[in-house]
Coordinates of C-alpha atoms in Angstrom, one line a residue:
M1 CA 5.1 -3.8 6.2
Q2 CA 5.4 -0.1 5.3
A3 CA 1.6 0.0 4.7
V4 CA 0.8 -1.7 8.0
V5 CA 3.0 0.7 10.0
S6 CA 1.6 3.7 8.1
A7 CA -2.0 2.5 8.9
A8 CA -1.1 2.0 12.5
V9 CA 0.3 5.5 13.1
Q10 CA -1.6 7.7 10.7
S11 CA -4.2 8.7 13.3
S12 CA -1.5 9.6 15.9
I13 CA 1.3 11.6 14.2
E14 CA 2.2 14.2 11.6
V15 CA 5.7 15.3 10.5
D16 CA 7.3 18.7 10.3
V17 CA 9.1 18.6 7.0
P18 CA 12.0 21.0 6.8
V19 CA 11.1 24.2 4.9
F20 CA 7.8 22.9 3.7
G21 CA 6.0 22.5 7.1
V22 CA 3.7 19.9 8.6
S23 CA 2.6 16.9 6.5
T24 CA 0.6 13.8 7.1
T25 CA 2.5 10.5 7.3
N26 CA 0.2 8.0 5.5
L27 CA 1.7 6.1 2.6
W28 CA 0.3 4.5 -0.6
M29 CA 2.0 1.3 -1.7
L30 CA 1.5 -0.5 -5.0
T31 CA 2.7 -4.1 -5.8
V32 CA 2.4 -5.7 -9.2
A33 CA 2.7 -9.5 -8.9
G34 CA 1.0 -12.7 -10.1
S35 CA -1.7 -14.6 -8.2
V36 CA 0.8 -17.3 -6.9
E37 CA 3.4 -14.9 -5.5
G38 CA 2.1 -15.0 -1.9
K39 CA 0.6 -11.5 -1.6
D40 CA -2.3 -12.7 0.6
M41 CA 0.1 -14.6 2.9
V42 CA 2.3 -11.6 3.5
S43 CA -0.7 -9.4 4.3
K44 CA -2.0 -12.0 6.8
L45 CA 1.3 -12.4 8.6
L46 CA 1.9 -8.7 8.9
G47 CA -1.7 -7.7 9.6
S48 CA -2.7 -9.8 12.6
G49 CA -2.0 -7.0 15.1
F50 CA -4.1 -4.6 13.0
D51 CA -6.9 -7.2 12.7
R52 CA -6.9 -7.9 16.4
F53 CA -7.4 -4.2 17.2
A54 CA -10.1 -3.9 14.6
I55 CA -12.1 -6.7 16.2
E56 CA -11.8 -5.2 19.6
I57 CA -12.8 -1.7 18.6
T58 CA -15.8 -3.1 16.6
A59 CA -16.9 -4.9 19.8
R60 CA -16.4 -1.7 21.8
D61 CA -18.4 0.3 19.2
E62 CA -21.3 -2.2 19.4
D63 CA -21.3 -1.8 23.2
H64 CA -21.3 2.0 22.9
C65 CA -24.1 1.9 20.4
K66 CA -26.2 -0.2 22.8
R67 CA -25.6 2.4 25.6
Y68 CA -26.3 5.2 23.2
A69 CA -29.7 3.6 22.2
A70 CA -30.7 3.3 25.9
K71 CA -29.7 6.9 26.6
L72 CA -31.6 8.1 23.5
D73 CA -34.7 6.3 24.5
T74 CA -34.6 7.9 28.0
W75 CA -34.0 11.3 26.3
R76 CA -36.9 10.9 24.0
A77 CA -39.2 9.9 26.8
E78 CA -38.2 13.0 28.8
R79 CA -38.7 15.2 25.7
D80 CA -42.1 13.8 25.0
G81 CA -43.1 14.4 28.7
L82 CA -42.0 18.1 28.4
R83 CA -43.9 18.5 25.1
N84 CA -47.1 17.1 26.7
R85 CA -46.7 19.5 29.6
L86 CA -46.2 22.4 27.1
S87 CA -49.4 21.4 25.2
R88 CA -51.4 21.1 28.4
L89 CA -50.2 24.6 29.7
A90 CA -50.8 26.2 26.3
S91 CA -54.3 24.8 26.1
Q92 CA -55.0 26.3 29.5
D93 CA -53.5 29.7 28.5
E94 CA -50.9 29.4 31.2
D95 CA -47.3 30.7 31.1
I96 CA -45.1 28.3 29.0
E97 CA -41.8 30.2 29.1
D98 CA -40.3 28.0 31.7
I99 CA -41.3 24.8 29.8
N100 CA -39.8 26.2 26.6
E101 CA -36.5 26.9 28.3
L102 CA -36.5 23.3 29.7
L103 CA -37.2 22.0 26.2
I104 CA -34.3 24.0 24.8
D105 CA -31.9 22.9 27.5
H106 CA -33.1 19.3 27.0
H107 CA -32.5 19.5 23.2
L108 CA -28.9 20.8 23.8
N109 CA -28.3 17.7 26.0
K110 CA -29.3 15.2 23.3
P111 CA -27.0 12.2 23.5
I112 CA -24.2 12.3 20.9
P113 CA -24.1 9.2 18.6
P114 CA -20.8 7.2 19.0
I115 CA -18.4 6.7 16.1
S116 CA -18.6 3.3 14.5
H117 CA -15.1 2.8 13.3
C118 CA -14.2 1.2 10.0
L119 CA -10.5 0.7 10.2
S120 CA -9.9 -1.2 7.0
L121 CA -11.4 -2.3 3.7
D122 CA -10.1 -5.4 1.9
S123 CA -11.5 -4.3 -1.5
F124 CA -11.9 -0.9 -3.1
D125 CA -15.5 0.2 -3.2
A126 CA -16.0 4.0 -3.6
K127 CA -19.3 4.1 -1.7
A128 CA -17.9 2.0 1.2
L129 CA -14.8 4.2 1.4
I130 CA -16.8 7.4 1.3
S131 CA -19.1 6.1 4.0
S132 CA -16.1 5.1 6.1
L133 CA -14.3 8.5 5.8
A134 CA -17.4 10.7 6.1
L135 CA -19.5 8.8 8.6
K136 CA -17.2 6.4 10.5
S137 CA -13.5 6.4 11.0
K138 CA -11.5 9.3 9.4
F139 CA -8.5 7.0 9.1
V140 CA -8.9 3.9 6.8
F141 CA -6.5 1.2 5.6
V142 CA -7.4 0.0 2.1
N143 CA -5.6 -3.3 1.9
S144 CA -6.6 -4.8 -1.4
P145 CA -5.0 -8.0 -2.7
E146 CA -6.8 -7.7 -6.0
G147 CA -6.6 -3.9 -6.4
G148 CA -7.5 -3.4 -10.0
S149 CA -10.7 -1.6 -9.0
V150 CA -8.7 1.0 -7.2
L151 CA -7.1 2.0 -10.5
N152 CA -9.6 1.1 -13.1
S153 CA -12.1 3.4 -14.8
K154 CA -14.7 3.2 -12.0
A155 CA -12.3 5.0 -9.7
G156 CA -11.7 7.8 -12.3
P157 CA -14.4 10.2 -11.2
N158 CA -13.4 9.8 -7.6
I159 CA -9.7 10.4 -8.0
P160 CA -9.9 14.1 -6.8
W161 CA -11.2 13.2 -3.4
L162 CA -8.8 10.2 -3.2
L163 CA -5.9 12.6 -3.7
K164 CA -7.2 14.7 -0.8
S165 CA -7.3 11.6 1.4
F166 CA -3.5 11.4 0.8
S167 CA -2.9 14.9 2.2
G168 CA -5.7 15.3 4.7
E169 CA -7.4 18.2 2.9
R170 CA -11.0 19.0 3.4
I171 CA -13.2 16.6 1.4
V172 CA -16.9 17.3 0.5
F173 CA -18.9 14.2 -0.5
G174 CA -22.1 14.5 -2.4
Y175 CA -22.0 18.2 -3.2
G176 CA -24.1 19.2 -6.1
S177 CA -25.8 15.8 -6.4
P178 CA -29.6 15.9 -5.8
N179 CA -29.7 12.3 -4.7
L180 CA -26.9 12.4 -2.1
K181 CA -26.6 14.1 1.3
S182 CA -23.6 16.4 1.4
Y183 CA -20.8 15.5 3.9
S184 CA -17.7 17.5 4.7
V185 CA -14.7 16.0 6.5
Q186 CA -11.4 17.5 7.4
G187 CA -8.3 15.5 8.0
A188 CA -9.6 12.2 6.6
L189 CA -6.7 9.9 5.5
T190 CA -6.2 6.7 3.7
T191 CA -3.2 4.3 3.8
M192 CA -3.3 2.1 0.7
N193 CA -1.7 -1.3 0.0
V194 CA -2.8 -2.1 -3.5
M195 CA -1.8 -5.3 -5.2
I196 CA -2.6 -6.1 -8.8
Q197 CA -1.7 -8.8 -11.3
P198 CA 0.6 -7.9 -14.3
K199 CA -2.0 -8.4 -17.1
P200 CA -4.8 -6.1 -15.8
F201 CA -2.1 -3.6 -14.8
S202 CA -0.6 -3.5 -18.3
D203 CA -4.1 -3.2 -19.8
L204 CA -4.9 -0.4 -17.4
L205 CA -1.7 1.5 -18.3
E206 CA -2.5 1.2 -22.0
D207 CA -6.0 2.8 -21.5
K208 CA -5.3 5.4 -18.7
H209 CA -1.5 6.0 -18.5
H210 CA -1.6 9.7 -19.0
Q211 CA -4.7 10.2 -16.8
L212 CA -3.3 8.2 -13.8
I213 CA 0.2 9.7 -14.1
G214 CA -0.7 13.2 -15.1
N215 CA -3.2 13.9 -12.4
G216 CA -0.7 12.8 -9.7
F217 CA -2.6 9.6 -8.7
L218 CA 0.0 6.9 -9.4
P219 CA 3.0 9.1 -8.6
R220 CA 1.8 9.2 -5.0
F221 CA 2.3 5.4 -4.8
L222 CA 5.6 3.7 -3.8
P223 CA 5.6 1.0 -6.5
A224 CA 7.2 -2.5 -6.7
Y225 CA 7.2 -4.9 -9.6
P226 CA 9.2 -7.9 -8.3
L227 CA 10.3 -10.6 -10.7
P228 CA 8.3 -13.8 -10.3
Q229 CA 9.7 -16.3 -7.8
R230 CA 8.1 -19.3 -9.4
G231 CA 10.5 -22.2 -9.4
R232 CA 12.6 -20.7 -6.5
R233 CA 10.2 -21.0 -3.5
F234 CA 11.8 -24.0 -1.9
I235 CA 10.6 -25.1 1.5
Y236 CA 12.6 -26.8 4.3
D237 CA 11.4 -28.8 7.2
E238 CA 12.8 -26.5 9.8
A239 CA 11.3 -24.7 12.8
I240 CA 10.7 -21.0 12.1
N241 CA 11.3 -18.4 14.8
S242 CA 8.4 -16.0 14.7
D243 CA 9.5 -13.9 17.7
G244 CA 10.2 -10.9 15.5
L245 CA 6.9 -11.2 13.7
D246 CA 5.0 -11.5 17.0
A247 CA 6.8 -8.4 18.4
F248 CA 5.9 -6.4 15.2
N249 CA 2.2 -7.3 15.4
Q250 CA 2.1 -6.6 19.1
R251 CA 3.6 -3.1 18.5
V252 CA 1.0 -2.5 15.8
Y253 CA -1.7 -3.3 18.3
D254 CA -0.2 -1.2 21.0
V255 CA 0.2 1.9 18.7
L256 CA -3.4 1.6 17.7
S257 CA -4.5 1.2 21.3
E258 CA -2.6 4.3 22.4
S259 CA -4.0 6.5 19.6
A260 CA -5.9 9.4 21.2
Y261 CA -8.3 9.3 18.2
F262 CA -9.4 5.7 19.0
K263 CA -9.7 6.6 22.7
N264 CA -12.2 9.3 21.6
L265 CA -9.9 11.9 23.2
N266 CA -10.0 15.4 21.6
K267 CA -6.3 15.8 21.3
K268 CA -4.1 17.0 18.4
K269 CA -1.7 14.7 16.7
I270 CA 1.9 14.4 17.8
T271 CA 4.2 16.4 15.5
M272 CA 7.4 14.5 14.7
S273 CA 10.4 16.7 14.1
F274 CA 13.9 16.1 12.6
S275 CA 17.1 16.2 14.6
P276 CA 19.5 18.8 13.4
Q277 CA 21.6 16.1 11.6
A278 CA 18.5 14.6 10.0
R279 CA 17.2 18.0 8.9
S280 CA 20.5 18.7 7.2
L281 CA 20.5 15.3 5.5
W282 CA 16.9 15.7 4.3
I283 CA 17.7 19.1 2.7
D284 CA 20.9 17.7 1.0
V285 CA 19.1 14.6 -0.4
R286 CA 16.1 16.6 -1.5
N287 CA 18.3 19.0 -3.4
S288 CA 20.1 16.1 -5.1
I289 CA 16.7 14.7 -6.1
E290 CA 15.9 18.1 -7.6
A291 CA 19.1 18.1 -9.6
A292 CA 18.3 14.6 -10.9
M293 CA 15.1 16.0 -12.4
A294 CA 17.1 18.3 -14.8
P295 CA 17.4 17.2 -18.5
G296 CA 19.7 14.2 -18.6
G297 CA 19.1 13.4 -14.9
G298 CA 18.0 10.0 -13.7
L299 CA 14.6 11.3 -12.7
F300 CA 14.0 13.7 -15.7
S301 CA 11.4 11.3 -17.2
V302 CA 9.3 11.0 -14.0
P303 CA 8.9 14.5 -12.5
E304 CA 5.5 13.8 -11.0
F305 CA 7.0 11.0 -8.9
A306 CA 10.4 12.6 -8.3
G307 CA 8.8 15.7 -6.7
R308 CA 7.3 13.5 -4.0
V309 CA 10.2 11.3 -3.1
A310 CA 11.6 13.5 -0.3
N311 CA 8.1 14.0 1.2
N312 CA 7.5 10.2 1.2
A313 CA 10.9 9.7 2.8
A314 CA 10.0 12.2 5.5
R315 CA 6.6 10.4 6.1
M316 CA 8.3 7.0 6.2
A317 CA 11.0 8.1 8.6
A318 CA 8.4 9.7 10.9
N319 CA 6.4 6.4 10.9
W320 CA 9.3 4.2 11.8
Q321 CA 10.7 6.6 14.4
Y322 CA 7.4 6.7 16.2
F323 CA 6.7 3.0 15.7
Q324 CA 10.1 2.0 17.2
H325 CA 10.8 4.8 19.7
G326 CA 7.6 6.7 20.3
N327 CA 7.5 10.5 20.4
S328 CA 11.1 11.4 19.7
E329 CA 13.2 13.3 17.2
I330 CA 13.6 11.6 13.9
S331 CA 17.2 10.5 13.7
A332 CA 19.6 10.8 10.7
E333 CA 19.9 7.0 10.8
T334 CA 16.1 6.5 10.5
L335 CA 15.9 9.1 7.7
S336 CA 18.8 7.6 5.8
A337 CA 17.1 4.2 5.8
A338 CA 13.9 5.8 4.6
F339 CA 15.7 7.5 1.8
E340 CA 17.3 4.2 0.8
I341 CA 13.9 2.5 0.6
C342 CA 12.4 5.4 -1.4
K343 CA 15.4 5.4 -3.7
W344 CA 14.6 1.8 -4.5
H345 CA 11.0 2.6 -5.2
A346 CA 12.1 5.5 -7.4
S347 CA 14.1 3.1 -9.5
E348 CA 11.0 0.9 -9.7
F349 CA 8.8 3.8 -10.8
V350 CA 11.3 4.8 -13.5
R351 CA 11.4 1.2 -14.7
M352 CA 7.7 0.9 -14.7
F353 CA 6.3 4.2 -15.8
S354 CA 8.9 6.3 -17.6
E355 CA 8.2 6.9 -21.3
D356 CA 11.0 4.6 -22.4
A357 CA 10.2 1.8 -19.8
Q358 CA 9.9 -1.6 -21.4
M359 CA 8.0 -3.1 -18.4
L360 CA 10.7 -5.7 -17.8
E361 CA 9.9 -7.7 -20.9
P362 CA 13.5 -9.2 -21.2
E363 CA 13.6 -10.0 -17.5
R364 CA 10.2 -11.7 -17.7
D365 CA 11.3 -13.7 -20.7
A366 CA 14.4 -14.8 -18.8
I367 CA 12.3 -16.0 -15.9
R368 CA 10.0 -18.0 -18.3
L369 CA 13.0 -19.5 -20.1
E370 CA 14.8 -20.4 -16.8
G371 CA 11.8 -22.3 -15.5
H372 CA 11.4 -24.1 -18.8
L373 CA 15.0 -25.2 -19.0
R374 CA 14.9 -26.3 -15.4
R375 CA 12.0 -28.6 -16.2
W376 CA 13.8 -30.0 -19.2
Y377 CA 16.9 -30.7 -17.1
L378 CA 15.0 -32.4 -14.3
K379 CA 12.9 -34.4 -16.7
C380 CA 15.5 -35.4 -19.4
N381 CA 18.8 -34.7 -17.6
C382 CA 19.6 -32.5 -20.6
W383 CA 21.9 -29.6 -19.9
H384 CA 23.0 -28.2 -23.2
W385 CA 21.2 -27.3 -26.5
E386 CA 22.0 -26.0 -29.9
F387 CA 20.5 -22.5 -30.5
P388 CA 18.0 -23.7 -33.2
V389 CA 16.8 -26.5 -30.9
L390 CA 16.4 -24.1 -28.0
Q391 CA 14.3 -21.8 -30.3
R392 CA 11.9 -24.7 -30.9
L393 CA 11.8 -25.8 -27.2
S394 CA 11.4 -22.3 -25.7
P395 CA 8.0 -21.4 -24.1
R396 CA 5.7 -19.0 -25.7
P397 CA 6.0 -16.0 -26.4
I398 CA 9.8 -16.6 -26.8
R399 CA 9.4 -19.6 -29.1
G400 CA 10.2 -18.7 -32.7
N401 CA 11.3 -15.2 -31.8
K402 CA 15.1 -15.0 -32.1
F403 CA 15.4 -11.6 -30.6
K404 CA 13.3 -12.4 -27.5
L405 CA 15.4 -15.6 -27.0
I406 CA 18.7 -13.7 -27.3
G407 CA 17.5 -11.1 -24.8
A408 CA 16.6 -13.8 -22.3
L409 CA 19.8 -15.6 -22.8
N410 CA 21.8 -12.5 -22.3
I411 CA 20.2 -12.0 -18.9
L412 CA 20.8 -15.6 -17.8
E413 CA 24.4 -15.4 -19.0
N414 CA 25.0 -12.2 -17.0
Q415 CA 23.5 -14.0 -14.0
G416 CA 26.0 -16.8 -14.4
K417 CA 23.4 -19.4 -15.0
I418 CA 24.4 -20.4 -18.6
I419 CA 27.5 -20.2 -20.8
R420 CA 27.4 -19.8 -24.6
I421 CA 29.9 -21.8 -26.6
N422 CA 30.7 -21.2 -30.3
H423 CA 30.3 -24.6 -32.1
G424 CA 31.1 -24.6 -35.8
S425 CA 28.9 -22.0 -37.5
G426 CA 26.4 -22.1 -34.6
E427 CA 26.2 -21.8 -30.8
I428 CA 25.6 -24.1 -27.9
I429 CA 23.9 -23.0 -24.7
Q430 CA 25.1 -24.9 -21.6
L431 CA 23.8 -24.7 -18.0
T432 CA 26.0 -23.9 -15.1
A433 CA 25.7 -25.3 -11.6
L434 CA 24.4 -21.9 -10.5
F435 CA 21.4 -22.3 -12.8
I436 CA 19.3 -23.9 -10.1
N437 CA 19.9 -22.9 -6.5
S438 CA 19.0 -26.3 -5.1
P439 CA 20.8 -29.4 -3.6
I440 CA 20.9 -30.9 -7.1
F441 CA 24.2 -29.2 -7.6
N442 CA 27.2 -29.8 -5.4
S443 CA 29.1 -26.7 -6.4
Q444 CA 27.7 -23.3 -7.1
Q445 CA 30.4 -22.1 -9.5
Q446 CA 31.7 -25.3 -11.1
L447 CA 30.3 -26.1 -14.6
L448 CA 28.4 -29.2 -15.3
P449 CA 30.4 -31.9 -17.2
P450 CA 31.8 -30.4 -20.4
I451 CA 30.3 -31.4 -23.8

């Protein structure tokens, strides 16, 4: 949702950040999740307004191109006629000054080719993105459900200009290359919604961790690494009210339709400013973030990301203020909500990228073990196991690894899904009714029958 709103408004607004001045408002989002976690479905549900506008503007561009072609044919015919007159007068040694002036005037009135907008790309291709930013729309939404190519080695040489597409700095494409025409563009922006599966993401970090973090590429993203939902995605035969979703997508369409850029109007962006209360709040929170970057602080290990949290919050607050209320002062309430969201993303970044991050290995083991035990319960009606038996029954890579099993059991115990009972010289693991959130259990807190 953040990415869709950012993509909708990035051509219309900028934000006046307290003390630091005007900033763009586009955001980069990163989600690490498996192939069955519904990433595509979420993008489709939240992207219908954007897609609807993209279809309409493509049709409009095609119509403009046809009109341009007809005007260009007429212009060329008139030019050829003037050239023929010029040649004829020159061959007769007559005065050609008037014809030269007509040719010059005619050349100055050559039809201007229309922009063929490319609003979004569903996969990352450096050449396609360069073509879009330099020759088509200056504002592009990279919405990639399989986003490994955005982060892998192929993107490495292109990272400098990608960074500039986050801030709207001047980008020069093809400079110094004998095989490429050079293009310069000012103010080109990308909103990115990159989704990648855990395995290629882990492999990528092993190979390029310091490059992607150190050059500021990954720290520009607001990351999320949600725990897998497999085994919990129950469905119910109930009517779903989509009024809110429909209203959201309609607003996305309206914002894009109102954009002066897409109307081909030569107008400056709207500058969103903070209310006095919001301005004071932003400075206070920004200073608290700065304090957290000191040795011993919660953000000490991720300075590259921490230094951008306040700016990302300002961008997000501006996006939502404009999206919900149009051109108005950013309220303290909107900014506070943006900070809460960015605070959560900051905790995700620390968890994923700090030097001591363990990449959620115990949590992932707990998810694997929970799903495995649920299947055993449903299949065999078995709801307690001795520890050595559980070691043999556990899924790989927990099976046979005592420490991984203990780590997973500790998490399930803290969640109230199991209890551990001393039994002789060993231990018995017993499920609780909270273990499975389904109608199978009549009580959420009551234990299953005792051993």
